[in-house]
CSV table of C-alpha atoms in Angstrom, one decimal:
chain,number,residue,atom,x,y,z
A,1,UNK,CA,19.9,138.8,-138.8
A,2,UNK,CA,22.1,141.4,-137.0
A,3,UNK,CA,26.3,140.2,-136.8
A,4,UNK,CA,27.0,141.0,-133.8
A,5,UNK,CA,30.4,139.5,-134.0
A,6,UNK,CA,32.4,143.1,-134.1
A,7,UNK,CA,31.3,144.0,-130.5
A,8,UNK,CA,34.1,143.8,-127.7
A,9,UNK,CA,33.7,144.9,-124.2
A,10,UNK,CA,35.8,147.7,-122.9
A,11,UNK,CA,37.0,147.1,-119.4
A,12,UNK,CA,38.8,148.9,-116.6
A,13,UNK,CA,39.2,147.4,-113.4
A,14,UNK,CA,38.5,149.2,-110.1
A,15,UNK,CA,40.5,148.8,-107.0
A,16,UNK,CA,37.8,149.3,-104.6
A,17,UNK,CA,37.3,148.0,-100.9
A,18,UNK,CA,41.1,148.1,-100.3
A,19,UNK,CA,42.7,146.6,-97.0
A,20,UNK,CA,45.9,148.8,-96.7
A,21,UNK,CA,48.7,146.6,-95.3
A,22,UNK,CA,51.9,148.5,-94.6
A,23,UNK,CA,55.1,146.3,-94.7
A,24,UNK,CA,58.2,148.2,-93.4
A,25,UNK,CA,61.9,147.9,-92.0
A,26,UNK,CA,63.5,150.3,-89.2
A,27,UNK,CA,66.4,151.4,-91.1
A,28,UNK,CA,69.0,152.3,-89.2
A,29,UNK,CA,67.8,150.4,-85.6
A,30,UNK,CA,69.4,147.6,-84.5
A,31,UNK,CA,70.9,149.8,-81.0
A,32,UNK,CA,66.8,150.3,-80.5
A,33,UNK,CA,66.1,146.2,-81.5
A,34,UNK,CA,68.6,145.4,-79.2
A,35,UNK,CA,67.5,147.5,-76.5
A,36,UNK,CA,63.9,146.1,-76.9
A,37,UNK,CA,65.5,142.7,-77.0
A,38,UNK,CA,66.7,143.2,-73.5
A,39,UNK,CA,63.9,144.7,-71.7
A,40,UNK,CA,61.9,141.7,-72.9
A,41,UNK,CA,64.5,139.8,-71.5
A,42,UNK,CA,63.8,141.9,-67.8
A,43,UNK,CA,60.5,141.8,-68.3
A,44,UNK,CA,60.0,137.4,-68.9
A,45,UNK,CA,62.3,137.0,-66.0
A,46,UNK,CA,59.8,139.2,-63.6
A,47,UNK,CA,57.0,137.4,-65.0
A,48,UNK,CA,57.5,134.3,-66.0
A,49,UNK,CA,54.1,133.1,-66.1
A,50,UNK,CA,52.7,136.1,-68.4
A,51,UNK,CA,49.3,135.5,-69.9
A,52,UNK,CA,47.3,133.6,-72.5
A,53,UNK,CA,46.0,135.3,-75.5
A,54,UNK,CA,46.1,134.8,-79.0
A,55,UNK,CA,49.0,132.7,-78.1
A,56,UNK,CA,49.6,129.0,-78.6
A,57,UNK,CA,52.7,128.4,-76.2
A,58,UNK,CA,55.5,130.7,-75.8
A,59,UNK,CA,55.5,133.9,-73.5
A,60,UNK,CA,52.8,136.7,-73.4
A,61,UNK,CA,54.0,139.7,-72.0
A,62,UNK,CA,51.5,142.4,-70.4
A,63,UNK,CA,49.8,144.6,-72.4
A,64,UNK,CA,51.6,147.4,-70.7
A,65,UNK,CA,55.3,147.5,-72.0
A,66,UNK,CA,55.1,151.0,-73.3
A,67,UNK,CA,55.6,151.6,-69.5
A,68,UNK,CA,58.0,148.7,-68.7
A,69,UNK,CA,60.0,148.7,-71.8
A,70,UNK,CA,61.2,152.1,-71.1
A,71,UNK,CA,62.5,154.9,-73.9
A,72,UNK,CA,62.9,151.7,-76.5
A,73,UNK,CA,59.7,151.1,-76.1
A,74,UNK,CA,58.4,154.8,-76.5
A,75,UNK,CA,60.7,155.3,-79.3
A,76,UNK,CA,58.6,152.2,-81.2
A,77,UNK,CA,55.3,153.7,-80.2
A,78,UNK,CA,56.5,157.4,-81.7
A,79,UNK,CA,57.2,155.4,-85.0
A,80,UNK,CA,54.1,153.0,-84.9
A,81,UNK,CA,52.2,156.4,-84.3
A,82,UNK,CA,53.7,158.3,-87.1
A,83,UNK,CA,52.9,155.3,-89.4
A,84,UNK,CA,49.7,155.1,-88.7
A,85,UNK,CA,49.0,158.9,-89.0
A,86,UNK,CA,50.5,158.4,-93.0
A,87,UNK,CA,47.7,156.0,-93.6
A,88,UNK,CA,44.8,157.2,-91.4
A,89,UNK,CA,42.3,160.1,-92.8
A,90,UNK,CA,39.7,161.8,-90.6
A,91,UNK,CA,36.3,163.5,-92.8
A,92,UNK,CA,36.3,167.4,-91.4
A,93,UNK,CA,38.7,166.7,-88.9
A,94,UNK,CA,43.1,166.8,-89.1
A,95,UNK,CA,45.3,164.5,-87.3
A,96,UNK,CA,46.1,166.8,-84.6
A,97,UNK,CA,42.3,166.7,-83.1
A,98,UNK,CA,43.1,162.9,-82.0
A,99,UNK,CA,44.8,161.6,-79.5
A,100,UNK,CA,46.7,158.9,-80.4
A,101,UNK,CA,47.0,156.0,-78.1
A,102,UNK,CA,49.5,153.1,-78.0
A,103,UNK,CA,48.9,149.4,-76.5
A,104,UNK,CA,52.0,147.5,-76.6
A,105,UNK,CA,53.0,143.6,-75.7
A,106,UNK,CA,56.0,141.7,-76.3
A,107,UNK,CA,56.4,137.9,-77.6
A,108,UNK,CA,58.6,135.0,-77.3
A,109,UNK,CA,58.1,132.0,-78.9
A,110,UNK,CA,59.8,128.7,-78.7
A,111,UNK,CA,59.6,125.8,-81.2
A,112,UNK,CA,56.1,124.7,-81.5
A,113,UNK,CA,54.5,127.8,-81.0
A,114,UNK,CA,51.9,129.3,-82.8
A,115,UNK,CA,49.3,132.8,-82.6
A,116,UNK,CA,45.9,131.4,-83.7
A,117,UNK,CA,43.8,133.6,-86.0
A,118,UNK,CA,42.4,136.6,-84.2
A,119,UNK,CA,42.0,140.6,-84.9
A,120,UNK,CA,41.7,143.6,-82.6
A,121,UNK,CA,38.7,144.9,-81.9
A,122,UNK,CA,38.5,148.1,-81.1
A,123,UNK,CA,41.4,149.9,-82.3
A,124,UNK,CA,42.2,151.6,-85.3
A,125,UNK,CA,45.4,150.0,-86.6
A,126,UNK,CA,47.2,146.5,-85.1
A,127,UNK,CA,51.1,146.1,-86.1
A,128,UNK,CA,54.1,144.2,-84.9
A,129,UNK,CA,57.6,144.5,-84.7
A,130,UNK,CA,59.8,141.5,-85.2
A,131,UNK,CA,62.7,141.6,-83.0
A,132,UNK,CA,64.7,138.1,-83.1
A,133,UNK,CA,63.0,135.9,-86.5
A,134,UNK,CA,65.0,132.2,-84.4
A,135,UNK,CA,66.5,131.4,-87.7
A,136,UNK,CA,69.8,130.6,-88.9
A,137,UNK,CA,72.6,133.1,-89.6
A,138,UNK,CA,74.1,136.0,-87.9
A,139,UNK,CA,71.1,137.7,-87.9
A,140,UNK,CA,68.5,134.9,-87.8
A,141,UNK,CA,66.5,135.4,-90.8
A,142,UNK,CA,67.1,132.4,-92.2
A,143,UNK,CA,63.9,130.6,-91.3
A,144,UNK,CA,63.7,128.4,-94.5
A,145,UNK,CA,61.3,125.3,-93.5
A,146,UNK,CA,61.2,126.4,-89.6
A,147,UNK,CA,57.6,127.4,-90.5
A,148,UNK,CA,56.6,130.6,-88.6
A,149,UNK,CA,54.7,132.6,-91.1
A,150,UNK,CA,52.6,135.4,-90.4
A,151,UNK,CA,49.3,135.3,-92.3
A,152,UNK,CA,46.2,136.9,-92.5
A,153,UNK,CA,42.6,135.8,-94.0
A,154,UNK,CA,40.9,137.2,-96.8
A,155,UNK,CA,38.2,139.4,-95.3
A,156,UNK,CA,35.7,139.0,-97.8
A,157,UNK,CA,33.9,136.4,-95.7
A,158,UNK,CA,31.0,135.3,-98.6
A,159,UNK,CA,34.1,133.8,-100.5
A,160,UNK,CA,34.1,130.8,-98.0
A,161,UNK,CA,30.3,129.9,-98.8
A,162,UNK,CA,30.5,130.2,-102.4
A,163,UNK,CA,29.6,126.4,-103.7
A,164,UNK,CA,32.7,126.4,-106.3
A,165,UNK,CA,35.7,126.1,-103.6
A,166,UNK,CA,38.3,126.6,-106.4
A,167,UNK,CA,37.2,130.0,-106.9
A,168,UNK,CA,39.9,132.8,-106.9
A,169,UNK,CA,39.8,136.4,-107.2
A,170,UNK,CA,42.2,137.8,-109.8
A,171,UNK,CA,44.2,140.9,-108.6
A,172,UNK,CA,45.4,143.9,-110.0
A,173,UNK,CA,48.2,142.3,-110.9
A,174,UNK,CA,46.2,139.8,-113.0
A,175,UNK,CA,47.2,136.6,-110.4
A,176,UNK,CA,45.0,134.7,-108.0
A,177,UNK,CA,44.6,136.3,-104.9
A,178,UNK,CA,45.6,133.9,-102.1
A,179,UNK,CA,42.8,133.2,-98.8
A,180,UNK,CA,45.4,133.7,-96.5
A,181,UNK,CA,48.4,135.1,-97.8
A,182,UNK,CA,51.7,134.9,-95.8
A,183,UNK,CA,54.2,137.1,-95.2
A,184,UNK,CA,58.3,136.1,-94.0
A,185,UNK,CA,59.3,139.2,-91.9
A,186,UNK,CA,63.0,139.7,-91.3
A,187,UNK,CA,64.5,141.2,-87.8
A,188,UNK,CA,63.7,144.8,-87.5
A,189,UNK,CA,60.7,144.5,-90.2
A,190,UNK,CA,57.4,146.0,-89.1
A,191,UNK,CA,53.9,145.1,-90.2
A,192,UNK,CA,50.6,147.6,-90.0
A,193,UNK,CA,47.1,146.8,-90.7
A,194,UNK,CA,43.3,147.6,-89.7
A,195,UNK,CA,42.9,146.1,-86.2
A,196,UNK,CA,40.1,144.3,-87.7
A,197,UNK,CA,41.9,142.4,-90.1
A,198,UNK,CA,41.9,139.1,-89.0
A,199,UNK,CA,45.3,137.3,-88.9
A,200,UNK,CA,48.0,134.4,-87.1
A,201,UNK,CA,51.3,132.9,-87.1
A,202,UNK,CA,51.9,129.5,-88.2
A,203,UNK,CA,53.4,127.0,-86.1
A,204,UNK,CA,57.2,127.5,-85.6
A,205,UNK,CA,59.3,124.3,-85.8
A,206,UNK,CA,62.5,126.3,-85.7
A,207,UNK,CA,65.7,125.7,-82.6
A,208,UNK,CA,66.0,129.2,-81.0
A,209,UNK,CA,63.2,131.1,-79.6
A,210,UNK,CA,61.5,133.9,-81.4
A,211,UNK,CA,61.1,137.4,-80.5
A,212,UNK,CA,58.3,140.0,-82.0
A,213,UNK,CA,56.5,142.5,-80.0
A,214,UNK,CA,52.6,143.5,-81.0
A,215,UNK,CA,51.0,146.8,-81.0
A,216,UNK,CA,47.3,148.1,-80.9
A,217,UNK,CA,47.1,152.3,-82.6
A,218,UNK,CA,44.0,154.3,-81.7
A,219,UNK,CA,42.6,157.8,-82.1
A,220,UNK,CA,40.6,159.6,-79.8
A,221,UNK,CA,38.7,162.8,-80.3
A,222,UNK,CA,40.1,165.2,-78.3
């Protein structure tokens, strides 16, 4: 009888079916934070009543603040566009055959607030901007226990049918990969990721109110 007791498998793993998610910080923009901050401010006090989206209490701004929030706001949506244009490839086409569109909403939410899970259909990339985190400190990022986490779900959808509900990926870095990993932005952190990607923000339990404005990025041919 054959030993096969020498044989070992030689394995590589392969990062395919990535979900790009771009986790960034304006360096150098607290005058353009604080200028957002305060045509939010105009804008809630014009409209009080906003609208109802994704949101679970708290204030909803218009989708159109790239108009109402004035050079702030275009100076985000230059930023948000040049982002996306480092992360975005067309086949036989260049970046410069596109225009690029911005949608862009601001908002604020009190304790007890939440964003249930949703995604952006019909866009190319989603991000948001966080303006105010309603924590402790100077700055407020101290939102230890206030709750408040941005999340998103695991896309692979087949992983919530599979009859062994323990079951984890392992990652590239050799740890379980989490169903809806969260994320703790700071004030002036910015998140980017497909508008597909389906995501939320945990309930907030924190004093102050909190401040993030949301963006929709999309291409079209020219």
């Amino acid at each position: 009888m054959t030993d096969y007791g020498s044989v070992r498998v030689q394995a590589q793993r392969a990062a395919l079916f990535e979900t790009p998610i771009v986790t960034a910080h304006l360096a150098g923009g607290e005058a353009l934070i604080a200028d957002l901050e305060v045509a939010i401010h105009k804008a809630r006090a014009d409209d009080p009543k906003g609208v109802q989206r994704s949101n679970m209490g708290g204030w909803h701004s218009d989708t159109d603040m790239l108009q109402w929030g004035g050079a702030p706001a275009r100076a985000l949506s230059d930023r948000a566009i040049a982002m996306a244009k480092r992360m975005s490839h067309f086949s036989g086409a260049s970046h410069d055959d596109f225009h690029w569109l911005v949608q862009m909403w601001a908002n604020v939410s009190p304790p007890g607030a939440a964003n249930h899970m949703h995604a952006h259909p019909g866009n190319l990339w989603a991000a948001v901007l966080y303006v105010d985190m309603g924590g402790r400190g100077e700055r407020g990022d101290d939102t230890d226990g206030l709750g408040g986490a941005f999340y998103f779900e695991d896309p692979r959808f087949p992983l919530a049918a599979m009859h062994n509900t323990q079951f984890k990926f392992l990652g590239g870095d050799n740890q379980p990969q989490a169903w809806q990993p969260e994320y703790r932005p700071k004030r002036g952190d910015f998140l980017m990721f497909p508008a597909w990607l389906r995501h939320g923000v945990r309930p907030y339990r924190g004093e102050r109110e909190r401040i993030s404005i949301a963006l929709n990025v999309d291409a079209v041919r020219k």
